[in-house]
Amino acid sequence: MADRKSPAAPEQWATRIGVILAVAGSAVGLGNFLRFPGQAAQNGGGAFMLPYFISLLLLGIPICWAEWTMGRYGGSRGFNSAPGIYSVIWPHRLAKYFGALALLIPLVIYMYYVVIEAWCLGYAYDYLVGNLQLGSEPAAYQQHFDEFIGKTADGFIYEGGNNTLVVLLVVVFIMNFACIYRGVAKGIEDFCKVAMPIMAVCALCVLVRVLTLDRDKVIAGLGSMWNPSAEYLAKPETWLAASGQIFFSLSVGFGIIVNYASYVRRDDDIALSGLTASSVNEFFEVCLGGLITLPAAFIFLGAAATTQGTFGLGFNALPNVFAVMPGGRVFGFLWFLMLFLAAITSSISMLQPVIAFLEEGLGLRRHASATLLGLITAFGTAFVMYFSKDMAALDTFDFWIGTMFIFILAMIQTIFYGWIYGIERGDEELHRGAHMRVPRFVQWILKYITPIYLLAIFIGICITSGPGYYKTLSAGGVPLYSVIVIAIVFAFLLLLVHIAGRRWEREGRLKF
Ligand code: PFF
């Protein structure tokens, strides 16, 4: 193989199972084990699952296929990054600027996602050395968590003398960048091939432990997760939350799948690979994530514990559960190790689209692109860590990027696919080398139903969350600074995309 670090060397996945595991690794993450149970509990348990599955079928899986199709097509035309791929889908000068959004989203999500990843690593380590046996008092776990993440004051992490988290973050950054630096096949693929099975084993161990506790309580716990509270079905928030969860969980609408799919060979199957990766994600989410967290919290702590929200469940309720469960220290370690592996296979996928762009757009070599990206992400992560009070920066990044912008990008992508590239061509491209036949109506769904459904949800989000967020922003402070940071990063990316576009035109790689 040619020199992998040279920007001109085309990268490719080494094996089919490798690409499936890499895409599944991106999809399976904290969203499956923390966000999903938290969202389900807050939105009517079983009632959440109906819009959840509808969104999976109408949005998640069809857009996944569209992203795989556009990605492989772009890859076969010599582009791996969204600005380049969008420009071959829509040969117009404006197309590449939409690609800047597909760089911004993973980049900003990385900035806060790695912080949570570092929490997981810290908790796994603490279980390993026995630092987290704090007794059966819930307040002790809450206090530990708040101090650990610096929830009580801004700057606590740096100034409070507790710099464990900083050390953990440095370790996590090094691991992520080492993977990326080694390239798609030798870095991401090889890592996911090892991490995914270990993660599955850890999750299964914790699941078996939870389900073999007290039979009656287990059944009541499962009921708390799965019994539908019908009134929630009538609430628009339930539908918004369910579709948002599908996006976040499948890594759809982030610009990740187009990038990963661009490393697939021109005649390799994408239809079945895409469906398999999505199915693996759903198995981890519904069968493992949905059966561990809430039932465990319910069994030991009662119904109140199950409404603690995303981080409350994972970092407070469950450690409390491990404290009173036989073998709790071992299972605590396995749980947080699994969360850490789930997180890192996702966070590396957030870096790759940007690395690919820096290399093919600006002609940077691997060490230069990794250094530049390292500096940008380190700045963003330091910002999130500094403004740790009530997780204000993290929440603001998550709201704008992880909730709003992913819908916008998904809409852009469905328009690119359904209305510009065209569903006829799309259907043909999707089926080249395919090991399965995707029903024709999926293309019609992609062209007509998905954009309308997306628009309806987006308007719903604007109506339900918009006024509240406007108020928060106009009050100034951390939410406003966070939005300014996002805007600066976006402006910077737009500038880079502009430079890259001129370069591609000069080189004759893009013709309009
Ligand atoms: N899908 C991941 C999860 O469920 O945790 C999150 C994620 C991965 C978000 C990749 C964004 C991304 F680019």
XYZ file of N, CA and C in Angstrom, residues 50-51 54-55 232-244 453 457:
57
model
N -42.813 3.933 20.440
C -43.554 3.956 19.177
C -42.986 5.036 18.234
N -42.945 6.317 18.654
C -42.295 7.296 17.758
C -40.841 6.952 17.488
N -40.897 4.467 14.663
C -41.340 5.134 13.428
C -40.191 5.991 12.878
N -39.519 6.720 13.767
C -38.398 7.549 13.309
C -37.273 6.689 12.764
N -48.375 10.377 26.811
C -47.153 10.943 26.227
C -47.164 10.924 24.699
N -47.960 9.977 24.142
C -47.986 9.880 22.681
C -48.568 11.125 22.035
N -49.430 11.807 22.770
C -50.061 13.005 22.208
C -49.164 14.237 22.326
N -48.061 14.108 23.059
C -47.206 15.289 23.255
C -46.183 15.402 22.129
N -46.079 16.574 21.498
C -45.071 16.708 20.434
C -43.660 16.462 20.955
N -43.412 16.818 22.219
C -42.051 16.653 22.768
C -41.576 15.200 22.676
N -42.536 14.263 22.858
C -42.145 12.850 22.805
C -41.627 12.514 21.410
N -42.315 13.036 20.390
C -41.927 12.750 19.008
C -40.605 13.416 18.670
N -40.432 14.620 19.180
C -39.169 15.319 18.922
C -38.017 14.575 19.579
N -38.246 14.188 20.833
C -37.177 13.505 21.556
C -36.832 12.190 20.872
N -37.863 11.471 20.399
C -37.612 10.155 19.798
C -36.807 10.291 18.510
N -37.179 11.267 17.670
C -36.430 11.365 16.416
C -35.022 11.890 16.680
N -34.889 12.814 17.626
C -33.557 13.309 17.979
C -32.680 12.165 18.460
N -41.127 15.206 7.151
C -41.096 14.779 8.555
C -40.007 15.574 9.298
N -40.522 18.250 12.387
C -39.866 18.102 13.689
C -39.029 19.337 14.002
